Short mmCIF file of C-alpha atoms and ligand atoms in Angstrom, two decimals:
data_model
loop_
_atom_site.label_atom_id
_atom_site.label_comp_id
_atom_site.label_asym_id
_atom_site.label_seq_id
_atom_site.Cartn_x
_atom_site.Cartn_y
_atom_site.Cartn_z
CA UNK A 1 153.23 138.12 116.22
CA UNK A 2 153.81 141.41 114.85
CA UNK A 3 155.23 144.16 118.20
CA UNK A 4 151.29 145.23 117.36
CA UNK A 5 148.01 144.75 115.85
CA UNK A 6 145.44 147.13 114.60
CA UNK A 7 141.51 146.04 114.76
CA UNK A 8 139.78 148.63 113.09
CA UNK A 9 136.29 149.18 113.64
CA UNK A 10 133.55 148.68 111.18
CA UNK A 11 129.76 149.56 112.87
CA UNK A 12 127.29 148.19 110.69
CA UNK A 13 124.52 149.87 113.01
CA UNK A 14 122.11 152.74 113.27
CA UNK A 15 123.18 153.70 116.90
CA UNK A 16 126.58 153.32 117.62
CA UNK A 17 127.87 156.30 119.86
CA UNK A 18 130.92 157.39 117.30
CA UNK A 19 130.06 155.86 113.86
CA UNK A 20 126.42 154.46 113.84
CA UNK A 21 124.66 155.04 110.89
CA UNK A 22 127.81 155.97 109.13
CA UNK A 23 126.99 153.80 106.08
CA UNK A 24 124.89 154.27 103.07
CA UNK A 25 124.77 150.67 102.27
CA UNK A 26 126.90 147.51 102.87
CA UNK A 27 129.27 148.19 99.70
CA UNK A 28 129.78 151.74 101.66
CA UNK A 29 130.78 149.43 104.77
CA UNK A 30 132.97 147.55 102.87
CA UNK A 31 134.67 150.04 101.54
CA UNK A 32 135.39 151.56 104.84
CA UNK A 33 136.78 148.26 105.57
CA UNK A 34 139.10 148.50 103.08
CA UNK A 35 140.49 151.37 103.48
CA UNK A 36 141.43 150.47 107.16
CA UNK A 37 142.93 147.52 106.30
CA UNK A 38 144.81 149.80 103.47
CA UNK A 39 145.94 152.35 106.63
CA UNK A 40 147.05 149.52 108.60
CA UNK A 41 144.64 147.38 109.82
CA UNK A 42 145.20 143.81 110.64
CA UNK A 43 142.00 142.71 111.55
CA UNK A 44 138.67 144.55 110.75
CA UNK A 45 135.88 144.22 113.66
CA UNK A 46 132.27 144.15 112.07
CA UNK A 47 129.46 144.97 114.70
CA UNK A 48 125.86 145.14 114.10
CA UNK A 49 124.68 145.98 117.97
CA UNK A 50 126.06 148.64 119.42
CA UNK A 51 126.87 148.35 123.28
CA UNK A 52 127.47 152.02 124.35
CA UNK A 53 126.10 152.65 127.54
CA UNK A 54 121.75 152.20 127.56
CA UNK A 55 122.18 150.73 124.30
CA UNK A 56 119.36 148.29 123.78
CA UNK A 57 119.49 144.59 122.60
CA UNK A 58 119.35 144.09 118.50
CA UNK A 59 117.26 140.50 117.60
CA UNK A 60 119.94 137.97 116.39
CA UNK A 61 118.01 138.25 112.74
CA UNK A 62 118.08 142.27 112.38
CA UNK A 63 122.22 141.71 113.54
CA UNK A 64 122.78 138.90 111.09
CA UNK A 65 120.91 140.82 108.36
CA UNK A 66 123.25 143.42 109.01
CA UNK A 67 126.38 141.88 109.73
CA UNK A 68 126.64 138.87 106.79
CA UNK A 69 126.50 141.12 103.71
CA UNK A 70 129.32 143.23 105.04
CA UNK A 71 131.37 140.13 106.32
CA UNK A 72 130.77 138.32 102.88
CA UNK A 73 131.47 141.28 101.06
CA UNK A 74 135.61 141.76 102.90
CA UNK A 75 135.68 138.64 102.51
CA UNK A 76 135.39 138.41 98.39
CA UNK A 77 137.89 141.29 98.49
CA UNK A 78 140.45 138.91 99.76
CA UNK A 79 142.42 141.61 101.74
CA UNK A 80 144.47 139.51 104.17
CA UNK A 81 143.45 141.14 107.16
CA UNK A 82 141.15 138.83 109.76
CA UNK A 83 137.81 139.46 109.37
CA UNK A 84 136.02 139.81 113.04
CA UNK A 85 132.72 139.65 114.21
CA UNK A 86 131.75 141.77 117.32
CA UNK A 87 128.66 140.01 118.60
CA UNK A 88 128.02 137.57 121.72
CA UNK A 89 125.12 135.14 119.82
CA UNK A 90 126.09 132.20 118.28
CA UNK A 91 123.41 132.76 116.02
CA UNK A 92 124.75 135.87 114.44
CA UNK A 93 129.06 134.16 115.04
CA UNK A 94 127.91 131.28 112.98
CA UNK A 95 126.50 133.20 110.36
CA UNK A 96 129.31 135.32 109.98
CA UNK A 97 131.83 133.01 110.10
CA UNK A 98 130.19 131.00 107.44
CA UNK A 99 130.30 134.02 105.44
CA UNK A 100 134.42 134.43 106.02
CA UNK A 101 135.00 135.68 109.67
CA UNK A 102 137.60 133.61 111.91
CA UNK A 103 137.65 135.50 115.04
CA UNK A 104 134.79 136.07 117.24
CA UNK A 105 134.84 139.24 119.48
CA UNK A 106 132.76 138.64 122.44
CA UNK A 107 131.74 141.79 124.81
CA UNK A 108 130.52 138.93 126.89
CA UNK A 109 133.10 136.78 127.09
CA UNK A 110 131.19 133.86 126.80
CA UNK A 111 128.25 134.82 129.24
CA UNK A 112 125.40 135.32 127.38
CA UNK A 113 125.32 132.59 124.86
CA UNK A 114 127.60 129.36 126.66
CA UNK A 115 127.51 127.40 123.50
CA UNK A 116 129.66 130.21 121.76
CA UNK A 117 132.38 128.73 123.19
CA UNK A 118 132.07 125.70 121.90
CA UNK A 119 131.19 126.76 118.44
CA UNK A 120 134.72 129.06 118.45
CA UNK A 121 136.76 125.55 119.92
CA UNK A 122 134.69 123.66 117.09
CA UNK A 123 135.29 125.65 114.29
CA UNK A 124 139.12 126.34 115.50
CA UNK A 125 138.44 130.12 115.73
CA UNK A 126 140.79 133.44 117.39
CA UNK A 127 138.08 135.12 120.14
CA UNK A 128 138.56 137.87 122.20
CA UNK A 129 137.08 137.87 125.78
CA UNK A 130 136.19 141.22 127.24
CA UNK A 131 135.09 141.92 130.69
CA UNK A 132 132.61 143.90 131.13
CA UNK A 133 130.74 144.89 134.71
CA UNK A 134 126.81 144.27 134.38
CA UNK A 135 125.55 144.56 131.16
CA UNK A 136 125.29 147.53 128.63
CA UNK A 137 121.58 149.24 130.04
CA UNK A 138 122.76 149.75 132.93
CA UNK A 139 126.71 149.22 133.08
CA UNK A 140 127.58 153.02 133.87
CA UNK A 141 125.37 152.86 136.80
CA UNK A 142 127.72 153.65 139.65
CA UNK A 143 130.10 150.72 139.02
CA UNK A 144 132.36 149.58 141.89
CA UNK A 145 134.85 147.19 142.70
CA UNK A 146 137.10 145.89 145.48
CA UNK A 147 140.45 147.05 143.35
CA UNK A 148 139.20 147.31 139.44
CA UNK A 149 143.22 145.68 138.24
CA UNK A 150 142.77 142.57 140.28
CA UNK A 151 138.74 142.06 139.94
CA UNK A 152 139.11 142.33 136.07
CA UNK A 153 142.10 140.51 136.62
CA UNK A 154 140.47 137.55 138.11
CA UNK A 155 137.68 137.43 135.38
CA UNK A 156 139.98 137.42 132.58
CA UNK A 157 141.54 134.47 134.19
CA UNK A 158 138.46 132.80 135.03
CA UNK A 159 137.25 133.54 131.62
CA UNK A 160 139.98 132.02 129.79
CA UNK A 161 140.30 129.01 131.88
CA UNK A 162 136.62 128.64 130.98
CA UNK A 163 137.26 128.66 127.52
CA UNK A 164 140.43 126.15 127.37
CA UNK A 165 137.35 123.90 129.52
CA UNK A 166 135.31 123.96 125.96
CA UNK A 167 138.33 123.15 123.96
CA UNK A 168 139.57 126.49 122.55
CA UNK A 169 143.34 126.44 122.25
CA UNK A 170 145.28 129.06 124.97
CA UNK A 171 146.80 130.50 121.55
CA UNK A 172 143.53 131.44 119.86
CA UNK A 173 142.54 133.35 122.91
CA UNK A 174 142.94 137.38 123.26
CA UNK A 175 141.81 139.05 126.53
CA UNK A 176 140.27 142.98 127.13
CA UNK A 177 139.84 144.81 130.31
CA UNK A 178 137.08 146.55 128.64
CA UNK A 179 137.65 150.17 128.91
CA UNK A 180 134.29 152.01 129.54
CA UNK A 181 132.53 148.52 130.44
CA UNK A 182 130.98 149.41 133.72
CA UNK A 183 133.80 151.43 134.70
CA UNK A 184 134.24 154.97 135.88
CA UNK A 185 136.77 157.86 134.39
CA UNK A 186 139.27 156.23 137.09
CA UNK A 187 139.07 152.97 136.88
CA UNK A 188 139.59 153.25 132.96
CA UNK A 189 142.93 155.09 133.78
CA UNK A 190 143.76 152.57 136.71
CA UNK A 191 143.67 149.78 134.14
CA UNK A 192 145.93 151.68 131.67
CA UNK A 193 148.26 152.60 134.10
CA UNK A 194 148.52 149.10 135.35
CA UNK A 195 147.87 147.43 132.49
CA UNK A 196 151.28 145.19 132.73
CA UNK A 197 149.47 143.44 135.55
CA UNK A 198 147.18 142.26 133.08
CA UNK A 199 149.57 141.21 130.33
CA UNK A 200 151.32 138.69 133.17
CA UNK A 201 148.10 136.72 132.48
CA UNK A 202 150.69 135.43 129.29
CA UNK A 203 147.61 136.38 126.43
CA UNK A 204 147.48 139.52 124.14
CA UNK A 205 145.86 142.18 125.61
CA UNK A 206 143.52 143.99 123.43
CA UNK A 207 142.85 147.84 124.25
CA UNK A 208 139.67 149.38 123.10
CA UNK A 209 139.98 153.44 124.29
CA UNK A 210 139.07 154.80 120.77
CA UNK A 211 136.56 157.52 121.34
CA UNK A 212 135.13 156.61 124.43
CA UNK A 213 133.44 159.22 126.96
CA UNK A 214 136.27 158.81 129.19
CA UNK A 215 137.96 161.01 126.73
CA UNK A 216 135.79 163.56 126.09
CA UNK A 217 135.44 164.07 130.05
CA UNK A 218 139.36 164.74 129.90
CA UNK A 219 139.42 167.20 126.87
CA UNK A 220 136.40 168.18 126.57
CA UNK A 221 136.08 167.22 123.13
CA UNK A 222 133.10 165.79 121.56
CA UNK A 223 132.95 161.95 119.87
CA UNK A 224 134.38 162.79 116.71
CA UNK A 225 137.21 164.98 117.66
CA UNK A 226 138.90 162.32 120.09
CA UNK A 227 141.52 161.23 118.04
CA UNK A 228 144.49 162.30 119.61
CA UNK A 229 142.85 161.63 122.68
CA UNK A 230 142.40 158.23 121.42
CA UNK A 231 146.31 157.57 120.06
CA UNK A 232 147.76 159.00 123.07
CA UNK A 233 145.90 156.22 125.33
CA UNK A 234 146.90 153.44 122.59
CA UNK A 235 150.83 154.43 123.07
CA UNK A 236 150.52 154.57 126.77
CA UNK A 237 148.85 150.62 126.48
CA UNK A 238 151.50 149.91 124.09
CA UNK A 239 154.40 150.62 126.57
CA UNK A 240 152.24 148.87 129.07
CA UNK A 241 152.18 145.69 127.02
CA UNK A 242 148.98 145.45 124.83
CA UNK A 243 149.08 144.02 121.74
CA UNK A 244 145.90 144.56 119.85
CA UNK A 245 144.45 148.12 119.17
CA UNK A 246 140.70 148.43 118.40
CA UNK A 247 140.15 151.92 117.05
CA UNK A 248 138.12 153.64 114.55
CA UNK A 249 140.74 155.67 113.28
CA UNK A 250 143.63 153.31 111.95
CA UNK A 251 146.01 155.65 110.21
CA UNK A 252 146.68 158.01 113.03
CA UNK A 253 146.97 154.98 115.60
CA UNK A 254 149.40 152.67 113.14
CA UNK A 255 151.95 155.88 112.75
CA UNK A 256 151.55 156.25 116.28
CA UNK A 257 152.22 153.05 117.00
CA UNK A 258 155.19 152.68 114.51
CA UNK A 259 157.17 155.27 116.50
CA UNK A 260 156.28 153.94 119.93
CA UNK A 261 157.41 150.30 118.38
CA UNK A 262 160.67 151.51 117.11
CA UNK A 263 161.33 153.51 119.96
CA UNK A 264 161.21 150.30 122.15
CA UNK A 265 163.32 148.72 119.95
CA UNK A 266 160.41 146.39 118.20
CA UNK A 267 161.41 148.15 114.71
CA UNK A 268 158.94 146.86 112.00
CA UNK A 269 159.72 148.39 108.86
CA UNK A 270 156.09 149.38 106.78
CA UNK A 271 156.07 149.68 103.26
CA UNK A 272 155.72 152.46 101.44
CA UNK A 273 152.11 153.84 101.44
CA UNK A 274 150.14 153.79 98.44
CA UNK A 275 147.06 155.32 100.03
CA UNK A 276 147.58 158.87 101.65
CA UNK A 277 145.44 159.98 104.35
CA UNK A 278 143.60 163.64 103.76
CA UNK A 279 144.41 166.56 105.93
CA UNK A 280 141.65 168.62 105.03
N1 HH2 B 1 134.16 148.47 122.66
C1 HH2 B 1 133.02 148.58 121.96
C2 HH2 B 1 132.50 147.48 121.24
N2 HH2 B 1 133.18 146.32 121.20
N3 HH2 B 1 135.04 145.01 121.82
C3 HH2 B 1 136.20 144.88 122.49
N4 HH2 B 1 136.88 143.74 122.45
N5 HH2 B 1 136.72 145.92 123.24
C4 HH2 B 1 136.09 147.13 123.33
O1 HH2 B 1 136.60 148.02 124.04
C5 HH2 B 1 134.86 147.29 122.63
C6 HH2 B 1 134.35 146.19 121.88
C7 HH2 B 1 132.28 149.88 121.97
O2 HH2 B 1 132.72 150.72 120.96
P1 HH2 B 1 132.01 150.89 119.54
O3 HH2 B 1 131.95 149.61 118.78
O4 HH2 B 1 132.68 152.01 118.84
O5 HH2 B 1 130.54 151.41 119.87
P2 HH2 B 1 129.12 150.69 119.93
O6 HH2 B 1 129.19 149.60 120.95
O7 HH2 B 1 128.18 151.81 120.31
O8 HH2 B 1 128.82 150.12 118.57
#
């Protein structure tokens, strides 16, 4: 594996709390897609029900209506990235991967639908398993735990030894402490601080900060202006061990990322862009 991996975020939804409703149509999403993979981008994460905080559940039909199109559409470009799909119904995985995705992102971790697993061991499939306190309604409801490093620690392990039970290779499993999951402004900085206790689990840790509230409670700065915000968190997780990046903005988190790789002594050489990113 590469010192790092980019997931960039494609939200194929109406509500999402940075990018819902971003897209004109599906060619618009998989344009978007494009371009991240073009910035960087080694995976692209397609989700068609958001999960932001009070969020309520989409009908596996209205998310596979959504979802497939886009998923079918990356996958005719033949781009080379992964192509993801950020749901937790089997339903709406199956479709999907039928339609070119090989890595199921599960906010669930294998909760709410059981037979996912199965399906993902089946088919041979990459997931990642995210834990998440409660469920997205009511997840920022005064959440509270014993010591939030060890009690997500202990899920992810549980998790994963849960899904090596249905027959998914160790290898093809990626684990997330899910930042903003039923977590408070502190315990979202507790797990980044001691996010190396997490990485001695021996998976890739995947770190999603990128434009979360969290952020905006530090600087003050509203969803679409977190991008610094957003890359400084990424380096910190970086130096802390995480592997896999899931942000909406790709170029400024892959330079980022470069330095903080080369600095460490992970050097990666990148080609030379052929896309430039706009300023203004
Ligand atoms: N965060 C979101 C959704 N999916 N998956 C993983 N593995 N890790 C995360 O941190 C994560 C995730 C929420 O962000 P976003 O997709 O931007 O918003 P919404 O859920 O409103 O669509």
């Amino acid at each position: 594996m590469t010192p790092f991996e980019i997931m960039g975020v494609v939200n194929v939804t109406p509500d999402s709390f940075s990018d819902g409703g971003t897209f004109d149509s599906d060619d618009d999403a998989v344009r978007h897609a494009r371009r991240l993979v073009e910035e960087g981008a080694a995976i692209v994460d397609i989700g068609g029900e958001s999960t932001r905080p009070g969020a309520a559940p989409v009908p596996a039909e209205e998310e596979r209506r959504r979802v497939v199109p886009v998923v079918e559409g990356i996958a005719a470009l033949g781009l080379g990235a992964r192509i993801s799909v950020d749901t937790m119904k089997l339903e709406v995985a199956r479709a999907a991967v039928d339609a070119g995705a090989t890595y199921v992102n599960d906010v669930t971790a294998f909760r709410h639908d059981t037979a996912l697993a199965g399906f993902v061991a089946e088919r041979g499939l990459e997931c990642c398993l995210m834990h998440m306190l409660g469920e997205p309604r009511t997840m920022q409801r005064d959440p509270r735990y014993d010591d939030v490093v060890s009690d997500v620690k202990a899920f992810l392990e549980e998790r994963l030894a849960a899904a090596v039970a249905a027959g998914i290779a160790e290898e093809r499993v990626q684990l997330d402490p899910g930042i903003g999951f039923g977590k408070t402004l502190e315990h979202n900085l507790e797990l980044l601080r001691r996010l190396d206790e997490l990485v001695a689990i021996g998976r890739p840790i995947v770190v999603g900060t990128s434009r979360k509230s969290f952020l905006g409670r530090i600087t003050g700065r509203d969803v679409t202006e977190r991008v610094h915000a957003t890359v400084a968190t990424s380096v910190i997780a970086f130096e802390r061990g995480a592997r896999v990046f899931r942000v909406h903005d790709v170029a400024a988190t892959a330079d980022a990322l470069a330095v903080t790789a080369a600095t460490f002594g992970q050097w990666r050489v990148i080609p030379t862009r052929t896309t430039t990113t706009k300023t203004t």
